[in-house]
PDB file of C-alpha atoms in Angstrom:
ATOM      1  CA  MET L   1     116.553  75.684  90.392  1.00  0.00           C
ATOM      2  CA  PRO L   2     115.169  73.008  92.721  1.00  0.00           C
ATOM      3  CA  ALA L   3     116.717  70.342  90.435  1.00  0.00           C
ATOM      4  CA  VAL L   4     120.078  72.161  90.576  1.00  0.00           C
ATOM      5  CA  ASP L   5     119.837  72.493  94.370  1.00  0.00           C
ATOM      6  CA  ARG L   6     119.058  68.776  94.692  1.00  0.00           C
ATOM      7  CA  TRP L   7     122.132  67.973  92.581  1.00  0.00           C
ATOM      8  CA  VAL L   8     124.317  70.273  94.703  1.00  0.00           C
ATOM      9  CA  VAL L   9     123.015  68.794  97.977  1.00  0.00           C
ATOM     10  CA  ASP L  10     123.585  65.226  96.732  1.00  0.00           C
ATOM     11  CA  HIS L  11     127.098  65.856  95.409  1.00  0.00           C
ATOM     12  CA  THR L  12     128.220  67.937  98.374  1.00  0.00           C
ATOM     13  CA  LEU L  13     127.045  65.337 100.883  1.00  0.00           C
ATOM     14  CA  ALA L  14     128.719  62.562  98.845  1.00  0.00           C
ATOM     15  CA  ASP L  15     132.022  64.472  98.603  1.00  0.00           C
ATOM     16  CA  CYS L  16     131.947  65.325 102.303  1.00  0.00           C
ATOM     17  CA  HIS L  17     131.248  61.693 103.159  1.00  0.00           C
ATOM     18  CA  LEU L  18     134.377  60.704 101.189  1.00  0.00           C
ATOM     19  CA  LEU L  19     136.458  63.394 102.911  1.00  0.00           C
ATOM     20  CA  GLN L  20     135.207  62.290 106.328  1.00  0.00           C
ATOM     21  CA  LYS L  21     136.012  58.659 105.538  1.00  0.00           C
ATOM     22  CA  LYS L  22     139.463  59.609 104.240  1.00  0.00           C
ATOM     23  CA  ASP L  23     140.834  61.376 107.320  1.00  0.00           C
ATOM     24  CA  GLY L  24     138.147  60.922 109.972  1.00  0.00           C
ATOM     25  CA  THR L  25     137.417  64.636 110.372  1.00  0.00           C
ATOM     26  CA  LEU L  26     135.178  67.079 108.630  1.00  0.00           C
ATOM     27  CA  ALA L  27     134.906  70.839 109.045  1.00  0.00           C
ATOM     28  CA  SER L  28     131.610  72.608 108.615  1.00  0.00           C
ATOM     29  CA  PHE L  29     130.553  73.400 105.071  1.00  0.00           C
ATOM     30  CA  ALA L  30     127.878  75.587 103.509  1.00  0.00           C
ATOM     31  CA  ILE L  31     125.456  74.985 100.661  1.00  0.00           C
ATOM     32  CA  ASN L  32     123.638  77.872  98.975  1.00  0.00           C
ATOM     33  CA  LEU L  33     119.941  77.305  98.357  1.00  0.00           C
ATOM     34  CA  SER L  34     117.700  79.205  95.976  1.00  0.00           C
ATOM     35  CA  GLY L  35     114.424  80.803  96.966  1.00  0.00           C
ATOM     36  CA  GLN L  36     112.585  78.546  94.525  1.00  0.00           C
ATOM     37  CA  SER L  37     113.777  75.452  96.384  1.00  0.00           C
ATOM     38  CA  LEU L  38     112.609  76.834  99.720  1.00  0.00           C
ATOM     39  CA  CYS L  39     109.100  77.172  98.271  1.00  0.00           C
ATOM     40  CA  GLU L  40     108.901  73.735  96.713  1.00  0.00           C
ATOM     41  CA  GLN L  41     106.904  71.513  99.066  1.00  0.00           C
ATOM     42  CA  SER L  42     108.869  68.318  98.492  1.00  0.00           C
ATOM     43  CA  PHE L  43     112.304  69.943  98.833  1.00  0.00           C
ATOM     44  CA  LEU L  44     112.348  69.960 102.647  1.00  0.00           C
ATOM     45  CA  SER L  45     111.536  66.248 102.931  1.00  0.00           C
ATOM     46  CA  TYR L  46     114.126  65.528 100.221  1.00  0.00           C
ATOM     47  CA  VAL L  47     116.831  67.369 102.188  1.00  0.00           C
ATOM     48  CA  VAL L  48     115.860  65.679 105.466  1.00  0.00           C
ATOM     49  CA  GLU L  49     116.083  62.234 103.845  1.00  0.00           C
ATOM     50  CA  ARG L  50     119.432  63.000 102.187  1.00  0.00           C
ATOM     51  CA  ILE L  51     120.977  64.266 105.414  1.00  0.00           C
ATOM     52  CA  GLN L  52     119.729  61.250 107.372  1.00  0.00           C
ATOM     53  CA  SER L  53     121.156  58.792 104.832  1.00  0.00           C
ATOM     54  CA  SER L  54     124.451  60.651 104.251  1.00  0.00           C
ATOM     55  CA  GLY L  55     126.370  59.714 107.390  1.00  0.00           C
ATOM     56  CA  ILE L  56     127.317  63.396 107.769  1.00  0.00           C
ATOM     57  CA  PRO L  57     126.651  64.950 111.200  1.00  0.00           C
ATOM     58  CA  PRO L  58     123.918  67.573 110.644  1.00  0.00           C
ATOM     59  CA  SER L  59     125.907  70.054 112.760  1.00  0.00           C
ATOM     60  CA  LYS L  60     128.538  70.156 109.987  1.00  0.00           C
ATOM     61  CA  ILE L  61     125.980  71.367 107.424  1.00  0.00           C
ATOM     62  CA  CYS L  62     125.082  75.018 106.991  1.00  0.00           C
ATOM     63  CA  PHE L  63     122.521  76.125 104.431  1.00  0.00           C
ATOM     64  CA  GLU L  64     122.912  79.643 103.058  1.00  0.00           C
ATOM     65  CA  ILE L  65     119.742  81.428 102.062  1.00  0.00           C
ATOM     66  CA  THR L  66     119.442  84.961 100.764  1.00  0.00           C
ATOM     67  CA  GLY L  67     117.497  87.617 102.574  1.00  0.00           C
ATOM     68  CA  THR L  68     115.454  88.229  99.439  1.00  0.00           C
ATOM     69  CA  ALA L  69     114.280  84.606  99.379  1.00  0.00           C
ATOM     70  CA  VAL L  70     113.415  84.803 103.083  1.00  0.00           C
ATOM     71  CA  MET L  71     111.508  88.070 102.757  1.00  0.00           C
ATOM     72  CA  ALA L  72     109.436  86.727  99.853  1.00  0.00           C
ATOM     73  CA  ASN L  73     108.565  83.533 101.736  1.00  0.00           C
ATOM     74  CA  LEU L  74     108.990  84.302 105.429  1.00  0.00           C
ATOM     75  CA  ASN L  75     106.622  81.665 106.873  1.00  0.00           C
ATOM     76  CA  ILE L  76     107.937  78.935 104.574  1.00  0.00           C
ATOM     77  CA  ALA L  77     111.534  79.894 105.381  1.00  0.00           C
ATOM     78  CA  ILE L  78     110.827  79.876 109.124  1.00  0.00           C
ATOM     79  CA  HIS L  79     109.345  76.359 108.853  1.00  0.00           C
ATOM     80  CA  PHE L  80     112.223  75.124 106.658  1.00  0.00           C
ATOM     81  CA  ILE L  81     114.818  76.475 109.093  1.00  0.00           C
ATOM     82  CA  SER L  82     112.954  75.194 112.138  1.00  0.00           C
ATOM     83  CA  VAL L  83     112.698  71.593 110.904  1.00  0.00           C
ATOM     84  CA  LEU L  84     116.340  71.354 109.884  1.00  0.00           C
ATOM     85  CA  ARG L  85     117.648  73.167 112.981  1.00  0.00           C
ATOM     86  CA  GLU L  86     115.920  70.534 115.114  1.00  0.00           C
ATOM     87  CA  MET L  87     118.169  68.007 113.359  1.00  0.00           C
ATOM     88  CA  GLY L  88     121.236  70.142 114.155  1.00  0.00           C
ATOM     89  CA  VAL L  89     121.686  71.829 110.747  1.00  0.00           C
ATOM     90  CA  ARG L  90     122.877  75.439 110.857  1.00  0.00           C
ATOM     91  CA  PHE L  91     121.822  78.408 108.725  1.00  0.00           C
ATOM     92  CA  SER L  92     123.393  81.513 107.295  1.00  0.00           C
ATOM     93  CA  LEU L  93     121.675  84.584 105.893  1.00  0.00           C
ATOM     94  CA  ASP L  94     123.586  85.406 102.732  1.00  0.00           C
ATOM     95  CA  ASP L  95     124.158  88.956 101.418  1.00  0.00           C
ATOM     96  CA  PHE L  96     122.896  90.452 104.669  1.00  0.00           C
ATOM     97  CA  GLY L  97     122.424  94.184 104.602  1.00  0.00           C
ATOM     98  CA  SER L  98     121.553  94.494 100.919  1.00  0.00           C
ATOM     99  CA  GLY L  99     117.783  94.535 101.536  1.00  0.00           C
ATOM    100  CA  LEU L 100     116.269  97.513 103.303  1.00  0.00           C
ATOM    101  CA  SER L 101     114.202  95.345 105.630  1.00  0.00           C
ATOM    102  CA  SER L 102     117.027  92.932 106.529  1.00  0.00           C
ATOM    103  CA  PHE L 103     116.990  93.936 110.184  1.00  0.00           C
ATOM    104  CA  ALA L 104     113.186  93.684 110.386  1.00  0.00           C
ATOM    105  CA  TYR L 105     113.050  89.953 109.656  1.00  0.00           C
ATOM    106  CA  LEU L 106     116.306  89.056 111.418  1.00  0.00           C
ATOM    107  CA  LYS L 107     114.552  88.899 114.785  1.00  0.00           C
ATOM    108  CA  LYS L 108     112.068  86.338 113.403  1.00  0.00           C
ATOM    109  CA  LEU L 109     114.669  83.921 112.065  1.00  0.00           C
ATOM    110  CA  SER L 110     116.807  81.504 113.979  1.00  0.00           C
ATOM    111  CA  VAL L 111     120.123  81.606 112.114  1.00  0.00           C
ATOM    112  CA  ASP L 112     123.699  80.910 113.119  1.00  0.00           C
ATOM    113  CA  PHE L 113     125.570  83.198 110.717  1.00  0.00           C
ATOM    114  CA  LEU L 114     125.145  86.544 108.976  1.00  0.00           C
ATOM    115  CA  LYS L 115     127.106  86.897 105.748  1.00  0.00           C
ATOM    116  CA  ILE L 116     127.820  90.593 105.417  1.00  0.00           C
ATOM    117  CA  ASP L 117     127.112  91.671 101.856  1.00  0.00           C
ATOM    118  CA  GLY L 118     130.315  92.056  99.853  1.00  0.00           C
ATOM    119  CA  ALA L 119     129.118  95.412  98.491  1.00  0.00           C
ATOM    120  CA  PHE L 120     129.979  96.870 101.924  1.00  0.00           C
ATOM    121  CA  VAL L 121     133.093  94.781 102.574  1.00  0.00           C
ATOM    122  CA  ARG L 122     134.823  95.405  99.224  1.00  0.00           C
ATOM    123  CA  GLU L 123     135.621  99.090  99.925  1.00  0.00           C
ATOM    124  CA  MET L 124     135.509  99.177 103.732  1.00  0.00           C
ATOM    125  CA  ALA L 125     139.265  99.805 104.040  1.00  0.00           C
ATOM    126  CA  ASN L 126     138.868 103.069 102.073  1.00  0.00           C
ATOM    127  CA  ASP L 127     135.275 104.125 102.699  1.00  0.00           C
ATOM    128  CA  ARG L 128     134.137 105.094 106.185  1.00  0.00           C
ATOM    129  CA  ILE L 129     130.438 104.556 105.348  1.00  0.00           C
ATOM    130  CA  ASP L 130     131.072 100.963 104.212  1.00  0.00           C
ATOM    131  CA  TYR L 131     133.229 100.454 107.321  1.00  0.00           C
ATOM    132  CA  ALA L 132     130.358 101.721 109.492  1.00  0.00           C
ATOM    133  CA  MET L 133     127.856  99.434 107.719  1.00  0.00           C
ATOM    134  CA  VAL L 134     130.065  96.379 108.285  1.00  0.00           C
ATOM    135  CA  SER L 135     130.586  97.455 111.899  1.00  0.00           C
ATOM    136  CA  SER L 136     126.873  97.861 112.584  1.00  0.00           C
ATOM    137  CA  ILE L 137     125.910  94.528 111.004  1.00  0.00           C
ATOM    138  CA  ASN L 138     128.665  92.834 112.997  1.00  0.00           C
ATOM    139  CA  GLN L 139     127.522  94.518 116.243  1.00  0.00           C
ATOM    140  CA  ILE L 140     123.916  93.422 115.717  1.00  0.00           C
ATOM    141  CA  GLY L 141     125.097  89.887 114.994  1.00  0.00           C
ATOM    142  CA  GLN L 142     127.222  89.789 118.147  1.00  0.00           C
ATOM    143  CA  LEU L 143     124.383  91.206 120.231  1.00  0.00           C
ATOM    144  CA  MET L 144     122.090  88.447 118.953  1.00  0.00           C
ATOM    145  CA  GLY L 145     124.690  85.691 119.388  1.00  0.00           C
ATOM    146  CA  ILE L 146     125.014  85.246 115.608  1.00  0.00           C
ATOM    147  CA  GLN L 147     128.474  84.806 114.097  1.00  0.00           C
ATOM    148  CA  THR L 148     129.395  87.040 111.165  1.00  0.00           C
ATOM    149  CA  ILE L 149     131.096  86.227 107.877  1.00  0.00           C
ATOM    150  CA  ALA L 150     132.466  88.944 105.591  1.00  0.00           C
ATOM    151  CA  GLU L 151     132.200  88.289 101.847  1.00  0.00           C
ATOM    152  CA  PHE L 152     134.557  89.685  99.172  1.00  0.00           C
ATOM    153  CA  VAL L 153     137.670  89.831 101.337  1.00  0.00           C
ATOM    154  CA  GLU L 154     140.148  90.554  98.562  1.00  0.00           C
ATOM    155  CA  ASN L 155     143.255  91.826 100.364  1.00  0.00           C
ATOM    156  CA  ASP L 156     145.109  92.220 103.669  1.00  0.00           C
ATOM    157  CA  ALA L 157     143.848  95.785 104.228  1.00  0.00           C
ATOM    158  CA  ILE L 158     140.258  94.559 104.322  1.00  0.00           C
ATOM    159  CA  LEU L 159     141.225  91.610 106.506  1.00  0.00           C
ATOM    160  CA  GLU L 160     142.906  93.954 109.028  1.00  0.00           C
ATOM    161  CA  LYS L 161     139.748  96.120 109.230  1.00  0.00           C
ATOM    162  CA  LEU L 162     137.664  92.987 109.845  1.00  0.00           C
ATOM    163  CA  LYS L 163     140.024  91.944 112.644  1.00  0.00           C
ATOM    164  CA  GLU L 164     139.603  95.421 114.176  1.00  0.00           C
ATOM    165  CA  LEU L 165     135.846  94.907 114.214  1.00  0.00           C
ATOM    166  CA  LYS L 166     136.146  91.313 115.479  1.00  0.00           C
ATOM    167  CA  VAL L 167     134.196  89.854 112.553  1.00  0.00           C
ATOM    168  CA  ASP L 168     134.224  86.066 113.034  1.00  0.00           C
ATOM    169  CA  PHE L 169     135.010  84.737 109.544  1.00  0.00           C
ATOM    170  CA  ALA L 170     136.177  86.004 106.154  1.00  0.00           C
ATOM    171  CA  GLN L 171     135.594  84.694 102.660  1.00  0.00           C
ATOM    172  CA  GLY L 172     137.051  85.839  99.353  1.00  0.00           C
ATOM    173  CA  TYR L 173     140.001  85.685  96.974  1.00  0.00           C
ATOM    174  CA  GLY L 174     142.244  87.287  99.602  1.00  0.00           C
ATOM    175  CA  ILE L 175     141.615  84.238 101.805  1.00  0.00           C
ATOM    176  CA  GLY L 176     141.653  81.502  99.180  1.00  0.00           C
ATOM    177  CA  LEU L 177     140.717  80.829  95.579  1.00  0.00           C
ATOM    178  CA  PRO L 178     137.722  78.627  94.711  1.00  0.00           C
ATOM    179  CA  ARG L 179     138.566  74.989  94.073  1.00  0.00           C
ATOM    180  CA  PRO L 180     136.809  71.619  94.052  1.00  0.00           C
ATOM    181  CA  LEU L 181     135.634  70.451  97.460  1.00  0.00           C
ATOM    182  CA  ARG L 182     137.813  67.342  97.328  1.00  0.00           C
ATOM    183  CA  GLN L 183     140.920  69.575  97.172  1.00  0.00           C
ATOM    184  CA  VAL L 184     139.986  71.763 100.122  1.00  0.00           C
ATOM    185  CA  ASN L 185     141.748  71.593 103.475  1.00  0.00           C
ATOM    186  CA  MET L 186     138.744  71.033 105.714  1.00  0.00           C
ATOM    187  CA  LYS L 187     140.169  72.859 108.740  1.00  0.00           C
ATOM    188  CA  GLN L 188     138.301  76.036 109.686  1.00  0.00           C
ATOM    189  CA  GLN L 189     140.085  79.277 110.382  1.00  0.00           C
ATOM    190  CA  LYS L 190     138.648  82.251 112.195  1.00  0.00           C
ATOM    191  CA  VAL L 191     139.493  85.845 111.306  1.00  0.00           C
ATOM    192  CA  GLY L 192     140.653  87.026 114.708  1.00  0.00           C
TER     193      GLY L 192
END
């Protein structure tokens, strides 16, 4: 996985550099990282070097890490996040809410975004428990000054419920289909 993550980091930074050169602007973008890469000693220095040589403003980069990877390697994750945040890189906790101790480690991490696990979002328009879970994760995020992103937004009914709750961002087939980075309109859109 660290080799795959290196490839993804390299190609994403290269594509974003081309997009930035093409029209002079660049929206923020996120790169998922595996838990194995977080634990590899040389990976952090590799990422730092790549960001510094890319020409991409670090504030445009957001690394997504899963709660499971963080829980398994809390001290390493805290160090990884700390070093890159000092450069201006942002972080998102992916699949938040799926682990029972998600809230326990949230206070220890300095992240910018919580990605609400799609297992709760997918049925929230029809299931009051899922709606309440999304609401509570969003409330905690707002209280902590962390923006929220809902995964698996598949239709307008879900999107309307997210607007009701004032969730910051939405992601899923109801928003847009996956496509190569070079074909993406790099303008950000908020939910509400």
